[in-house]
Amino acid sequence: MSIVINTPNGTIGRKLTLALLDAGEAVTVLSRDATRVSDLAERGARVIEGSFDEATLRTALTGAETLFWLTPPHYVPDFMDWSRQAAQRAAQIAAEAGVVRAVVLSSVGAHSEAVGPVSALGPVEAAFKAQLPHVTVLRPGFFMENYLRDVGTIATMGKIFSPADGDRPMPMVATADIARRAAQVLRDRNWQGHRVLGIHGPRNLSFREGAQIVGQALGREIEYVQVSADQARASMLEAGLPPHVAQMFVQMYQAMNDGRMDPAEPRDAASTTATELAQFARDVLKPAIAAAA
């Protein structure tokens, strides 16, 4: 009986797959290109080449014990419908294959409406709950890895630009901690029913505080600059994002500023994870900035 991972090449999916293989779990991974997961195959993972079509999902889920589902950032114009339909298809096929457990990666804000790409995740959660008796939804906070998008302006200007309210605290979490939490849930065969777990990092931070912490870790002053929604949209378009994608992200940041992206789940011992932003900045962000410079 294997654990199926639908996104083994992503930031979280790869860390999760490696953690499960390290623990001796039987793992099946779906990949459009088998060569991209050849290292995982060498480690013992069963590789199913293909996408989220019915045939591929049936092959992967036959004989499976648990499914880990992460909605990939496939930002086509009909992304909302695409993500919902993909989840419904996977959940139905999983149920027909006898899979009884799913762990679904979602996000803070998934309980709200008009929250940009996060709006897709509420229906994804519902799709699995409608088909399977045991579903754990993981709702992490703002990824620390999002700071990697700012490597260029940090390296050249010592600044971080964003439309997010610089003084509004948000849970910030490293993807390594998300993967570790997901691995713990996937390896636990005792939980039952439908539940939602927050993954909130060590503490909530405002983006202005985050810039200060990053600066201290890098040994230089970093300024947080809040820009308008229109300025953010223009910058995204200039960077080559399609208009519908830029609009989705602008809507998400507006939702953050309005409080609609605040966690619905309380911070507690279970939702609090270890990696501090300063540690992430030293271990991940600093090498990336050095490479860019």
PDB file of N, CA and C in Angstrom, residues 97-133:
ATOM      1  N   ALA A  97     -11.047   3.444  -6.037  1.00  0.00           N
ATOM      2  CA  ALA A  97      -9.892   2.556  -5.877  1.00  0.00           C
ATOM      3  C   ALA A  97      -9.753   2.038  -4.455  1.00  0.00           C
ATOM      4  N   GLY A  98     -10.612   2.510  -3.553  1.00  0.00           N
ATOM      5  CA  GLY A  98     -10.550   2.055  -2.172  1.00  0.00           C
ATOM      6  C   GLY A  98      -9.657   2.874  -1.272  1.00  0.00           C
ATOM      7  N   VAL A  99      -9.182   3.997  -1.764  1.00  0.00           N
ATOM      8  CA  VAL A  99      -8.396   4.902  -0.924  1.00  0.00           C
ATOM      9  C   VAL A  99      -9.348   5.545   0.091  1.00  0.00           C
ATOM     10  N   VAL A 100      -8.970   5.570   1.350  1.00  0.00           N
ATOM     11  CA  VAL A 100      -9.866   6.127   2.366  1.00  0.00           C
ATOM     12  C   VAL A 100      -9.328   7.415   2.982  1.00  0.00           C
ATOM     13  N   ARG A 101      -8.041   7.717   2.750  1.00  0.00           N
ATOM     14  CA  ARG A 101      -7.451   8.913   3.350  1.00  0.00           C
ATOM     15  C   ARG A 101      -6.842   9.817   2.277  1.00  0.00           C
ATOM     16  N   ALA A 102      -7.005  11.123   2.485  1.00  0.00           N
ATOM     17  CA  ALA A 102      -6.323  12.113   1.664  1.00  0.00           C
ATOM     18  C   ALA A 102      -5.816  13.231   2.562  1.00  0.00           C
ATOM     19  N   VAL A 103      -4.643  13.724   2.226  1.00  0.00           N
ATOM     20  CA  VAL A 103      -4.097  14.920   2.866  1.00  0.00           C
ATOM     21  C   VAL A 103      -4.020  15.984   1.780  1.00  0.00           C
ATOM     22  N   VAL A 104      -4.730  17.077   1.975  1.00  0.00           N
ATOM     23  CA  VAL A 104      -4.891  18.110   0.952  1.00  0.00           C
ATOM     24  C   VAL A 104      -4.175  19.374   1.406  1.00  0.00           C
ATOM     25  N   LEU A 105      -3.222  19.832   0.608  1.00  0.00           N
ATOM     26  CA  LEU A 105      -2.564  21.095   0.934  1.00  0.00           C
ATOM     27  C   LEU A 105      -3.430  22.241   0.452  1.00  0.00           C
ATOM     28  N   SER A 106      -3.791  23.113   1.380  1.00  0.00           N
ATOM     29  CA  SER A 106      -4.616  24.271   1.070  1.00  0.00           C
ATOM     30  C   SER A 106      -3.845  25.531   1.465  1.00  0.00           C
ATOM     31  N   SER A 107      -4.489  26.494   2.060  1.00  0.00           N
ATOM     32  CA  SER A 107      -3.832  27.741   2.428  1.00  0.00           C
ATOM     33  C   SER A 107      -4.687  28.491   3.436  1.00  0.00           C
ATOM     34  N   VAL A 108      -4.042  29.334   4.247  1.00  0.00           N
ATOM     35  CA  VAL A 108      -4.814  30.308   4.999  1.00  0.00           C
ATOM     36  C   VAL A 108      -5.649  31.108   3.998  1.00  0.00           C
ATOM     37  N   GLY A 109      -6.835  31.487   4.407  1.00  0.00           N
ATOM     38  CA  GLY A 109      -7.715  32.244   3.532  1.00  0.00           C
ATOM     39  C   GLY A 109      -8.629  31.396   2.681  1.00  0.00           C
ATOM     40  N   ALA A 110      -8.449  30.073   2.693  1.00  0.00           N
ATOM     41  CA  ALA A 110      -9.282  29.213   1.849  1.00  0.00           C
ATOM     42  C   ALA A 110     -10.736  29.215   2.297  1.00  0.00           C
ATOM     43  N   HIS A 111     -10.997  29.681   3.519  1.00  0.00           N
ATOM     44  CA  HIS A 111     -12.375  29.757   4.012  1.00  0.00           C
ATOM     45  C   HIS A 111     -13.099  31.003   3.515  1.00  0.00           C
ATOM     46  N   SER A 112     -12.363  31.909   2.850  1.00  0.00           N
ATOM     47  CA  SER A 112     -12.923  33.185   2.402  1.00  0.00           C
ATOM     48  C   SER A 112     -13.170  33.168   0.902  1.00  0.00           C
ATOM     49  N   GLU A 113     -13.847  34.214   0.421  1.00  0.00           N
ATOM     50  CA  GLU A 113     -14.090  34.385  -1.010  1.00  0.00           C
ATOM     51  C   GLU A 113     -13.267  35.549  -1.537  1.00  0.00           C
ATOM     52  N   ALA A 114     -13.056  35.564  -2.853  1.00  0.00           N
ATOM     53  CA  ALA A 114     -12.327  36.643  -3.531  1.00  0.00           C
ATOM     54  C   ALA A 114     -10.943  36.832  -2.924  1.00  0.00           C
ATOM     55  N   VAL A 115     -10.188  35.742  -2.868  1.00  0.00           N
ATOM     56  CA  VAL A 115      -8.841  35.775  -2.298  1.00  0.00           C
ATOM     57  C   VAL A 115      -7.803  35.329  -3.342  1.00  0.00           C
ATOM     58  N   GLY A 116      -8.036  35.737  -4.591  1.00  0.00           N
ATOM     59  CA  GLY A 116      -7.083  35.432  -5.652  1.00  0.00           C
ATOM     60  C   GLY A 116      -6.973  33.942  -5.906  1.00  0.00           C
ATOM     61  N   PRO A 117      -5.767  33.423  -6.163  1.00  0.00           N
ATOM     62  CA  PRO A 117      -5.621  31.995  -6.465  1.00  0.00           C
ATOM     63  C   PRO A 117      -6.055  31.101  -5.317  1.00  0.00           C
ATOM     64  N   VAL A 118      -6.044  31.625  -4.103  1.00  0.00           N
ATOM     65  CA  VAL A 118      -6.480  30.842  -2.942  1.00  0.00           C
ATOM     66  C   VAL A 118      -7.975  30.521  -3.032  1.00  0.00           C
ATOM     67  N   SER A 119      -8.724  31.297  -3.813  1.00  0.00           N
ATOM     68  CA  SER A 119     -10.160  31.029  -3.987  1.00  0.00           C
ATOM     69  C   SER A 119     -10.411  29.642  -4.563  1.00  0.00           C
ATOM     70  N   ALA A 120      -9.429  29.082  -5.252  1.00  0.00           N
ATOM     71  CA  ALA A 120      -9.589  27.752  -5.848  1.00  0.00           C
ATOM     72  C   ALA A 120      -9.575  26.653  -4.798  1.00  0.00           C
ATOM     73  N   LEU A 121      -9.031  26.921  -3.625  1.00  0.00           N
ATOM     74  CA  LEU A 121      -8.722  25.839  -2.697  1.00  0.00           C
ATOM     75  C   LEU A 121      -9.894  25.393  -1.845  1.00  0.00           C
ATOM     76  N   GLY A 122     -10.838  26.281  -1.556  1.00  0.00           N
ATOM     77  CA  GLY A 122     -12.031  25.856  -0.836  1.00  0.00           C
ATOM     78  C   GLY A 122     -12.779  24.759  -1.578  1.00  0.00           C
ATOM     79  N   PRO A 123     -13.060  24.932  -2.877  1.00  0.00           N
ATOM     80  CA  PRO A 123     -13.692  23.858  -3.642  1.00  0.00           C
ATOM     81  C   PRO A 123     -12.853  22.589  -3.725  1.00  0.00           C
ATOM     82  N   VAL A 124     -11.526  22.720  -3.729  1.00  0.00           N
ATOM     83  CA  VAL A 124     -10.666  21.534  -3.728  1.00  0.00           C
ATOM     84  C   VAL A 124     -10.837  20.764  -2.422  1.00  0.00           C
ATOM     85  N   GLU A 125     -10.828  21.480  -1.316  1.00  0.00           N
ATOM     86  CA  GLU A 125     -11.063  20.835  -0.017  1.00  0.00           C
ATOM     87  C   GLU A 125     -12.401  20.092  -0.031  1.00  0.00           C
ATOM     88  N   ALA A 126     -13.445  20.777  -0.524  1.00  0.00           N
ATOM     89  CA  ALA A 126     -14.796  20.198  -0.535  1.00  0.00           C
ATOM     90  C   ALA A 126     -14.874  18.960  -1.407  1.00  0.00           C
ATOM     91  N   ALA A 127     -14.132  18.946  -2.509  1.00  0.00           N
ATOM     92  CA  ALA A 127     -14.174  17.803  -3.422  1.00  0.00           C
ATOM     93  C   ALA A 127     -13.711  16.529  -2.732  1.00  0.00           C
ATOM     94  N   PHE A 128     -12.664  16.619  -1.948  1.00  0.00           N
ATOM     95  CA  PHE A 128     -12.159  15.430  -1.267  1.00  0.00           C
ATOM     96  C   PHE A 128     -13.047  15.042  -0.095  1.00  0.00           C
ATOM     97  N   LYS A 129     -13.572  16.017   0.620  1.00  0.00           N
ATOM     98  CA  LYS A 129     -14.454  15.700   1.746  1.00  0.00           C
ATOM     99  C   LYS A 129     -15.742  15.031   1.266  1.00  0.00           C
ATOM    100  N   ALA A 130     -16.166  15.341   0.052  1.00  0.00           N
ATOM    101  CA  ALA A 130     -17.396  14.755  -0.483  1.00  0.00           C
ATOM    102  C   ALA A 130     -17.231  13.289  -0.853  1.00  0.00           C
ATOM    103  N   GLN A 131     -15.986  12.841  -1.081  1.00  0.00           N
ATOM    104  CA  GLN A 131     -15.759  11.492  -1.590  1.00  0.00           C
ATOM    105  C   GLN A 131     -15.100  10.541  -0.594  1.00  0.00           C
ATOM    106  N   LEU A 132     -14.277  11.076   0.316  1.00  0.00           N
ATOM    107  CA  LEU A 132     -13.476  10.215   1.182  1.00  0.00           C
ATOM    108  C   LEU A 132     -13.837  10.405   2.648  1.00  0.00           C
ATOM    109  N   PRO A 133     -13.804   9.326   3.432  1.00  0.00           N
ATOM    110  CA  PRO A 133     -14.216   9.432   4.834  1.00  0.00           C
ATOM    111  C   PRO A 133     -13.202  10.121   5.733  1.00  0.00           C
TER     112      PRO A 133
END
